[in-house]
XYZ file of C-alpha atoms in Angstrom:
582
model
C 41.834 36.635 -52.738
C 44.829 38.919 -52.270
C 45.329 40.873 -49.025
C 44.948 44.066 -51.067
C 41.630 42.791 -52.416
C 40.407 41.873 -48.923
C 41.266 45.354 -47.659
C 39.441 46.873 -50.594
C 36.324 44.769 -49.891
C 36.277 45.854 -46.241
C 36.875 49.475 -47.145
C 34.253 49.376 -49.876
C 31.703 47.858 -47.520
C 32.253 50.612 -45.015
C 31.864 53.367 -47.578
C 28.254 54.463 -47.519
C 28.306 58.002 -48.837
C 24.907 59.286 -47.833
C 23.809 62.737 -48.863
C 20.552 64.555 -49.307
C 19.692 67.009 -52.048
C 21.450 65.110 -54.825
C 18.529 65.518 -57.180
C 15.777 63.308 -58.496
C 16.468 60.278 -60.643
C 15.149 60.134 -64.170
C 12.372 57.614 -63.640
C 8.926 57.228 -65.227
C 6.033 59.319 -64.006
C 4.421 56.936 -61.485
C 7.652 56.594 -59.511
C 8.216 60.340 -59.232
C 5.414 60.732 -56.717
C 7.221 58.352 -54.384
C 10.604 59.969 -54.891
C 10.291 63.761 -54.879
C 13.304 65.904 -55.797
C 15.927 66.220 -53.101
C 15.135 62.896 -51.454
C 17.986 60.762 -52.714
C 21.316 59.674 -51.357
C 24.451 58.156 -52.782
C 25.500 54.635 -51.844
C 28.973 53.432 -52.817
C 30.461 49.960 -52.499
C 33.484 48.273 -54.004
C 34.041 50.996 -56.613
C 30.367 51.040 -57.654
C 28.121 54.010 -56.804
C 24.367 54.502 -57.216
C 21.746 57.007 -56.135
C 18.750 55.581 -54.286
C 15.622 57.090 -52.754
C 16.380 58.392 -49.266
C 13.751 56.184 -47.635
C 15.384 52.951 -48.811
C 17.134 50.913 -46.139
C 20.868 50.380 -46.661
C 22.183 47.160 -45.121
C 25.904 46.485 -44.746
C 26.194 42.690 -44.895
C 29.717 42.733 -43.503
C 28.378 44.288 -40.326
C 25.119 42.340 -40.351
C 25.989 39.071 -42.115
C 22.801 37.183 -41.176
C 20.452 39.896 -42.412
C 17.514 38.558 -44.403
C 17.635 39.798 -47.983
C 13.976 40.660 -48.378
C 12.330 42.682 -51.103
C 8.949 43.393 -49.543
C 10.348 46.742 -48.429
C 12.797 48.835 -50.498
C 16.410 48.203 -49.562
C 19.967 48.048 -50.810
C 22.156 45.193 -49.550
C 25.918 45.636 -49.818
C 28.348 42.750 -49.567
C 28.335 39.000 -49.903
C 25.245 37.311 -48.413
C 26.015 34.841 -45.642
C 25.219 31.185 -46.090
C 22.520 31.403 -43.428
C 20.057 34.286 -43.018
C 17.590 35.257 -40.303
C 14.422 35.259 -42.418
C 10.796 34.715 -41.475
C 9.348 31.470 -42.789
C 7.648 33.348 -45.602
C 7.741 36.824 -47.041
C 5.114 37.288 -49.735
C 5.171 40.467 -51.735
C 7.747 42.658 -53.351
C 8.418 46.340 -53.749
C 12.017 46.853 -54.868
C 15.487 45.916 -53.747
C 19.080 45.785 -54.931
C 21.919 43.487 -53.891
C 25.476 44.605 -54.723
C 28.003 41.852 -54.035
C 31.557 41.122 -55.099
C 32.092 38.765 -58.023
C 33.362 35.543 -56.461
C 33.106 31.882 -57.371
C 29.994 31.684 -55.180
C 28.204 34.731 -56.585
C 29.161 33.803 -60.155
C 27.112 30.637 -59.704
C 24.011 32.824 -59.392
C 24.606 34.597 -62.690
C 22.040 33.564 -65.251
C 21.712 33.516 -69.022
C 19.911 36.858 -68.801
C 22.722 38.518 -66.803
C 23.916 41.636 -68.638
C 27.502 42.877 -68.629
C 28.415 46.533 -68.357
C 30.812 47.686 -71.059
C 34.451 48.433 -70.202
C 34.672 51.703 -68.335
C 30.936 51.680 -67.592
C 28.769 50.783 -64.589
C 25.479 50.515 -66.469
C 23.878 48.147 -68.971
C 20.816 49.972 -70.354
C 19.700 46.984 -72.404
C 19.570 44.600 -69.410
C 16.514 42.375 -69.724
C 14.185 41.653 -66.843
C 13.652 37.993 -66.076
C 11.097 36.867 -63.488
C 10.969 40.348 -61.942
C 14.750 40.604 -61.687
C 17.475 42.602 -63.450
C 21.053 41.430 -63.087
C 24.186 43.225 -64.243
C 27.815 42.174 -63.927
C 29.826 45.374 -63.498
C 33.194 43.767 -64.058
C 35.225 46.973 -63.890
C 34.125 47.252 -60.239
C 34.119 43.500 -59.665
C 30.475 43.445 -58.559
C 27.342 41.529 -59.444
C 24.226 43.713 -59.116
C 20.865 41.989 -58.697
C 17.756 44.195 -58.678
C 14.260 42.964 -57.818
C 11.145 44.810 -58.915
C 7.451 44.572 -59.736
C 5.814 45.892 -62.913
C 5.019 49.084 -60.992
C 8.558 49.609 -59.691
C 10.584 48.446 -62.684
C 10.977 52.018 -63.928
C 12.187 53.189 -60.516
C 14.694 50.356 -60.253
C 15.986 50.935 -63.776
C 16.434 54.594 -62.871
C 18.551 53.670 -59.867
C 20.678 51.344 -62.008
C 21.030 54.048 -64.655
C 22.563 56.351 -62.027
C 25.474 53.966 -61.474
C 29.035 55.235 -61.796
C 32.496 53.783 -61.206
C 34.562 55.363 -58.439
C 38.310 55.800 -58.169
C 38.822 52.618 -56.139
C 37.090 50.359 -58.669
C 39.114 47.259 -59.514
C 38.201 44.832 -62.265
C 37.135 41.236 -61.621
C 35.733 39.402 -64.631
C 32.692 37.146 -64.521
C 33.759 33.635 -65.560
C 32.331 32.319 -68.853
C 29.033 30.476 -68.552
C 30.602 27.096 -69.265
C 33.024 27.550 -66.375
C 30.233 28.616 -64.011
C 28.031 25.643 -64.887
C 30.765 23.017 -64.821
C 31.599 20.302 -67.302
C 28.510 18.148 -66.733
C 24.859 19.202 -66.556
C 23.546 19.568 -63.012
C 20.209 17.907 -62.363
C 18.074 16.830 -59.456
C 17.979 13.158 -58.554
C 14.659 12.610 -60.300
C 11.316 14.435 -60.335
C 10.556 16.543 -57.271
C 9.172 16.037 -54.706
C 8.785 12.523 -56.117
C 7.252 9.702 -54.127
C 7.348 10.671 -50.472
C 5.281 10.221 -47.340
C 6.587 12.144 -44.365
C 7.552 15.484 -42.886
C 8.940 18.537 -44.625
C 9.352 22.240 -44.086
C 9.425 25.402 -46.137
C 11.548 28.469 -45.500
C 11.687 31.860 -47.167
C 15.305 31.417 -48.294
C 16.883 28.100 -49.233
C 19.184 27.134 -46.332
C 22.920 26.761 -46.752
C 24.506 23.426 -47.579
C 25.888 23.210 -44.044
C 22.465 23.808 -42.525
C 20.861 21.274 -44.847
C 23.481 18.688 -43.894
C 22.938 19.303 -40.183
C 19.155 19.126 -40.516
C 19.335 16.007 -42.673
C 21.292 14.239 -39.925
C 19.280 15.414 -36.924
C 15.840 16.759 -37.863
C 12.646 14.809 -38.586
C 12.431 16.428 -42.036
C 13.382 15.036 -45.442
C 11.613 17.517 -47.738
C 12.084 21.262 -48.136
C 9.997 23.886 -49.897
C 12.048 26.244 -52.093
C 10.842 29.390 -53.833
C 12.274 28.879 -57.305
C 10.428 31.544 -59.298
C 7.793 34.235 -59.446
C 8.043 37.998 -59.604
C 6.377 38.353 -56.194
C 8.882 36.374 -54.133
C 9.823 38.357 -51.076
C 13.220 36.818 -50.243
C 16.404 36.645 -52.245
C 17.842 33.174 -52.810
C 21.621 33.446 -52.439
C 22.030 29.687 -51.895
C 19.658 28.390 -54.567
C 21.673 27.225 -57.582
C 21.682 24.158 -59.816
C 24.572 22.731 -57.798
C 22.578 23.225 -54.574
C 19.646 21.333 -56.112
C 21.908 18.541 -57.325
C 23.701 18.216 -53.993
C 20.602 18.291 -51.803
C 18.597 15.801 -53.846
C 21.622 13.514 -54.072
C 21.731 13.597 -50.265
C 18.127 12.442 -50.087
C 16.243 15.721 -49.716
C 12.952 16.075 -51.600
C 12.245 19.538 -52.972
C 8.881 21.288 -53.102
C 9.334 23.860 -55.922
C 7.194 26.976 -55.333
C 6.371 29.925 -57.576
C 5.045 33.188 -56.113
C 3.346 35.238 -58.789
C 0.123 37.163 -59.156
C -2.298 37.086 -56.269
C -6.088 36.970 -56.149
C -7.777 40.161 -57.400
C -9.780 40.465 -54.167
C -6.664 41.136 -52.069
C -4.644 44.261 -51.371
C -1.421 42.843 -52.828
C 0.208 45.086 -55.400
C 0.572 42.302 -57.999
C -2.821 40.801 -58.742
C -4.327 38.743 -61.516
C -7.018 40.193 -63.730
C -10.696 39.901 -62.868
C -11.294 38.967 -66.505
C -11.110 35.140 -66.632
C -9.551 35.024 -70.103
C -6.821 37.455 -69.111
C -6.253 35.639 -65.819
C -5.838 32.360 -67.706
C -3.257 33.984 -69.966
C -1.425 35.333 -66.909
C -1.333 31.814 -65.498
C 0.232 30.562 -68.727
C 2.905 33.263 -68.521
C 3.652 32.430 -64.884
C 3.989 28.735 -65.685
C 6.360 29.443 -68.566
C 8.595 31.376 -66.176
C 8.406 28.590 -63.605
C 9.363 25.972 -66.206
C 12.325 28.093 -67.272
C 13.469 28.495 -63.656
C 13.030 24.791 -62.928
C 15.003 23.860 -66.023
C 17.829 26.251 -65.095
C 17.991 24.693 -61.631
C 17.981 21.150 -62.993
C 14.504 20.292 -61.679
C 13.254 17.904 -64.378
C 9.896 17.256 -66.045
C 7.703 15.008 -63.956
C 8.198 17.381 -61.029
C 5.328 19.311 -59.484
C 5.588 23.112 -59.252
C 3.249 24.850 -56.815
C 1.677 28.250 -57.491
C 1.531 30.208 -54.234
C -1.730 32.177 -54.060
C -2.156 33.549 -50.579
C -5.402 33.655 -48.601
C -8.204 35.806 -49.939
C -11.824 36.578 -49.142
C -13.625 34.766 -51.913
C -16.303 36.209 -54.164
C -17.795 34.723 -57.309
C -15.652 36.852 -59.607
C -12.530 36.402 -57.507
C -12.926 32.629 -57.507
C -13.411 32.614 -61.277
C -10.209 34.620 -61.725
C -8.142 32.349 -59.459
C -9.400 29.128 -61.061
C -8.887 30.572 -64.559
C -5.336 31.564 -63.652
C -4.731 28.048 -62.315
C -6.194 26.551 -65.500
C -3.633 28.400 -67.603
C -0.929 27.533 -65.083
C -1.812 23.840 -65.210
C -2.138 23.572 -68.976
C 1.209 25.266 -69.605
C 3.036 23.144 -67.026
C 1.593 19.952 -68.416
C 2.595 20.914 -71.943
C 6.213 20.881 -70.710
C 5.817 17.628 -68.809
C 5.482 19.102 -65.309
C 2.731 18.541 -62.769
C 0.776 21.526 -61.526
C 0.534 22.283 -57.829
C -1.495 24.883 -55.983
C -0.601 26.360 -52.589
C -3.199 28.398 -50.733
C -5.158 28.700 -47.539
C -7.437 25.713 -47.051
C -10.258 28.100 -46.206
C -10.038 30.119 -49.434
C -8.129 28.839 -52.468
C -8.391 25.140 -51.659
C -12.070 25.391 -50.761
C -12.740 27.197 -54.059
C -10.789 24.645 -56.116
C -12.538 21.759 -54.368
C -15.927 23.343 -55.008
C -15.265 23.278 -58.760
C -13.394 19.963 -58.788
C -15.503 18.472 -61.590
C -16.286 21.706 -63.429
C -15.015 21.219 -66.991
C -14.765 24.999 -67.404
C -11.541 24.823 -65.374
C -8.482 22.580 -65.645
C -7.965 20.884 -62.312
C -4.550 21.153 -60.652
C -2.638 17.924 -60.046
C -1.487 18.543 -56.447
C -2.675 20.707 -53.563
C -0.484 22.255 -50.858
C -2.620 23.928 -48.235
C -2.146 26.046 -45.151
C -4.318 24.859 -42.277
C -2.424 25.486 -39.063
C -4.265 22.983 -36.898
C -1.084 21.313 -35.635
C -2.047 17.914 -37.075
C 0.747 16.289 -39.096
C -1.588 14.599 -41.574
C -3.053 15.302 -45.014
C -6.686 15.591 -43.987
C -8.556 18.596 -45.361
C -11.370 18.696 -42.804
C -14.326 20.789 -44.002
C -12.375 22.440 -46.801
C -12.182 19.643 -49.401
C -13.714 16.167 -49.685
C -11.349 13.350 -48.789
C -11.897 11.789 -52.228
C -10.438 14.851 -53.974
C -6.703 14.810 -54.713
C -6.574 11.519 -52.839
C -3.993 9.684 -54.974
C -0.824 10.921 -53.213
C -1.487 14.515 -54.272
C -1.404 16.445 -50.982
C 0.857 18.547 -48.796
C -0.506 19.954 -45.547
C 1.209 22.971 -44.004
C 0.084 22.304 -40.459
C 2.095 24.866 -38.441
C 3.700 28.173 -39.300
C 6.420 30.604 -38.259
C 8.195 28.295 -35.826
C 11.937 28.392 -35.197
C 13.758 25.088 -34.881
C 17.437 24.331 -34.385
C 19.409 21.217 -35.330
C 23.156 20.796 -35.345
C 23.652 24.436 -34.400
C 21.564 25.840 -37.277
C 18.338 27.697 -36.445
C 15.773 28.300 -39.188
C 12.300 29.814 -39.009
C 10.025 27.465 -40.924
C 6.510 26.322 -41.701
C 5.953 22.632 -40.967
C 4.549 20.372 -43.684
C 3.251 16.823 -43.992
C 3.575 15.308 -47.474
C 1.814 12.437 -49.214
C 2.946 12.795 -52.820
C 3.670 10.518 -55.768
C 5.917 10.860 -58.793
C 4.787 10.334 -62.351
C 4.356 11.644 -65.844
C 2.319 14.818 -66.019
C -1.147 14.309 -67.515
C -1.972 16.327 -70.600
C -4.799 18.804 -71.312
C -7.976 16.880 -72.070
C -6.461 13.659 -70.721
C -6.867 14.112 -66.969
C -9.817 11.717 -66.735
C -8.936 9.410 -69.644
C -8.793 5.729 -68.718
C -5.479 4.074 -69.575
C -6.230 0.766 -67.827
C -7.425 -2.014 -70.139
C -7.426 -5.809 -69.933
C -5.839 -5.869 -73.404
C -4.248 -3.356 -75.797
C -5.206 -4.488 -79.296
C -3.865 -2.790 -82.421
C -5.419 0.562 -83.382
C -4.782 2.273 -86.723
C -6.209 4.800 -89.169
C -9.984 4.491 -89.073
C -10.122 3.044 -85.555
C -12.315 4.777 -82.968
C -13.081 4.476 -79.273
C -11.506 4.625 -75.841
C -8.302 2.835 -76.839
C -7.687 5.455 -79.518
C -8.238 8.229 -76.980
C -5.753 6.525 -74.653
C -3.184 6.261 -77.463
C -3.680 9.932 -78.332
C -3.120 11.002 -74.726
C -0.027 8.833 -74.385
C 1.417 10.264 -77.611
C 0.708 13.802 -76.412
C 2.369 13.070 -73.051
C 5.437 11.803 -74.931
C 5.690 15.102 -76.827
C 4.141 13.973 -80.131
C 1.008 15.948 -80.873
C -1.868 13.992 -82.450
C -4.424 16.781 -82.014
C -7.405 16.738 -79.677
C -7.951 13.421 -77.842
C -11.222 12.717 -79.656
C -11.069 8.926 -80.011
C -10.810 9.109 -83.821
C -7.616 7.725 -85.378
C -7.056 10.288 -88.121
C -3.994 11.578 -90.008
C -2.711 13.598 -87.026
C -2.670 10.534 -84.786
C -0.972 8.433 -87.477
C 1.740 11.071 -87.967
C 2.321 11.368 -84.214
C 2.596 7.569 -83.935
C 5.102 7.391 -86.820
C 7.253 10.111 -85.256
C 7.209 8.374 -81.876
C 8.071 5.022 -83.460
C 10.959 6.505 -85.419
C 12.373 8.071 -82.250
C 12.195 4.705 -80.476
C 13.699 2.718 -83.367
C 10.432 0.905 -84.037
C 8.878 0.279 -87.431
C 7.438 3.688 -88.315
C 4.154 2.511 -89.823
C 1.789 4.766 -87.851
C 0.017 1.732 -86.383
C -0.164 1.370 -82.601
C 0.362 -2.333 -82.014
C 1.924 -4.281 -79.149
C 5.461 -2.860 -79.344
C 4.286 0.749 -79.634
C 1.752 0.255 -76.848
C 4.501 -1.161 -74.621
C 6.808 1.802 -75.239
C 4.009 4.332 -74.705
C 2.564 2.751 -71.568
C 5.947 2.376 -69.830
C 7.192 5.917 -70.586
C 8.126 8.021 -67.542
C 10.364 7.692 -64.502
C 12.137 4.364 -63.963
C 12.444 3.611 -60.245
C 13.199 0.030 -59.272
C 9.942 -1.596 -58.142
C 9.453 -5.063 -56.713
C 7.221 -7.141 -54.449
C 5.693 -4.800 -51.868
C 6.042 -1.664 -54.020
C 2.983 0.416 -54.801
C 2.160 3.512 -56.795
C 2.132 5.028 -60.244
C 5.325 3.341 -61.464
C 3.868 -0.079 -60.628
C 0.746 0.827 -62.591
C 2.871 1.624 -65.651
C 4.704 -1.698 -65.331
C 1.371 -3.542 -65.177
C -0.055 -1.718 -68.189
C 3.016 -2.215 -70.344
C 3.307 -5.910 -69.421
C -0.316 -6.414 -70.424
C 0.566 -5.010 -73.844
C 3.935 -6.741 -74.188
C 2.833 -10.219 -73.051
C -0.552 -10.122 -74.756
C -2.318 -11.249 -71.606
C -4.120 -9.496 -68.786
C -2.004 -8.362 -65.849
C -4.089 -6.888 -63.032
C -3.617 -3.097 -63.042
C -4.031 -2.048 -59.416
C -0.773 -0.244 -58.617
C 0.283 -2.954 -56.137
C 3.296 -5.153 -56.928
C 1.963 -8.510 -55.829
C 2.753 -12.090 -56.825
C 0.908 -11.800 -60.148
C 2.938 -8.776 -61.191
C 6.194 -10.402 -60.062
C 5.392 -13.506 -62.159
C 4.524 -11.368 -65.177
C 7.859 -9.566 -64.827
C 9.692 -12.913 -64.660
C 7.869 -14.141 -67.764
C 8.734 -10.948 -69.609
C 12.392 -11.073 -68.533
C 12.687 -14.710 -69.618
C 11.085 -14.106 -73.020
C 13.322 -11.070 -73.711
C 16.595 -12.635 -72.628
C 16.947 -10.541 -69.494
C 18.109 -11.636 -66.059
C 15.120 -13.285 -64.397
C 14.554 -11.943 -60.880
C 10.971 -10.647 -60.904
C 12.188 -7.109 -60.148
C 11.508 -4.231 -62.539
C 14.908 -2.561 -62.506
C 16.891 -0.586 -65.101
C 17.222 -3.427 -67.634
C 13.531 -4.295 -67.514
C 12.471 -0.653 -67.756
C 14.876 -0.155 -70.653
C 13.393 -3.084 -72.561
C 9.814 -1.969 -71.924
C 10.503 1.623 -72.947
C 12.215 0.387 -76.130
C 9.017 -1.485 -76.988
C 10.539 -4.945 -76.745
């Protein structure tokens, strides 16, 4: 950055031209009541000027670099956000807020596919699309990136503020780099599904900490997992650090991520963004929320197989309120699973979790895959006490938030956090209608057109999980199942005959993540090895999820018969052979 540019940044930050009586903005009717004529002021920064309601806070980040960028109260933030912010552990809720920051290499990394660009000589982009409750405009003639958060109720107000934007005499152009330069030469992805297989401590914070803070905490704190708010139009904090490169770097360093979405809240609360009391509409709203969460996860490089947790804050339950929440979660779960993700649900143990547990076996609702519950009893365990039976979500499907709003410091970095205890497992997301389908058999004989029964249902669910749609898992091997099988076989280089025999069974049963497992390992990946070996070897391998001597011998026999190195360890070569149907 040139010395002239640095001077201009400092001067622009200091220029807050505040005046009353400028006149009302042209905003839709509902916003006018909150912004009567004569109650606006002008805010200018870096050659970019807007008019905002007079009651909005204006925060100069050069003078207050650790300010928390929070949107639960209307505010304008001017300048480049610091790497570390003084935020509460959680801020749920949103009104409106705007961040105006200089275009730099760091801020350019936060530009998204939906980021609009103002035309030359202009400070506005009227056609800017809202994504996940956010509008973003690159005003290159002023060298600023403008990010505006809103709710459905305040979108008109926020668009009105953005429409008031003008360039000032000291504007100086800085172009936003092309998308391919911002993203880098290679795709950025997390080191596997998140949070993956993990038993231990974690924390969640309103804003993703800086790389430096994460490095210091990784070296000195007891935590190895971190909750990050990746999506949702009701998130209260901005996420200046959360980018695909941050995700890649942190997971490569060993951090496990807990992806969280904050969207619509229960209808029996006072939050401004609530789900419908009509169950069908609530279910549809859950589908929409999940689609946004999948898009955000994909943009951040968080892959399928990961769990994404819907944050629904505490509520006072009623029959209709419970029905709305569980319908919303049904839509949420079904849409996530259709994209290969696991569904998680965060709530108070005494409200949302109790309600979900009470309807655990109710087929009217689609059960979530993981629970993440607030019960601040100080016990670092995954017990649910009186709120949910211990047999529910018992297969490594729990996160317990056991303490909240505590400030801890490691390596010189203080963060206000909630403390979590995790017991989670990685795996392929189950599909709608397949949650309770048995995939464990002592043998996997050939099934084909005309076959019926549990093995057919299992094959249908496995094909659906692989992205090949046979239709409803009804246990009847009809034309849809045959077509799905042929398409799967063709993709794997197998004989595309539409018949599920040993090689196709092996490829289907082994599909998913490929961690190295060996004697002493346990969990879902071991179960998949045992199933696929049963199919590949044509003999029964005990399917118990524990890698004992019998499994190790079966792996050695498979490796020997397929010309692989014989070591009894299911590593990359063994997984590759199994997933190719060998």
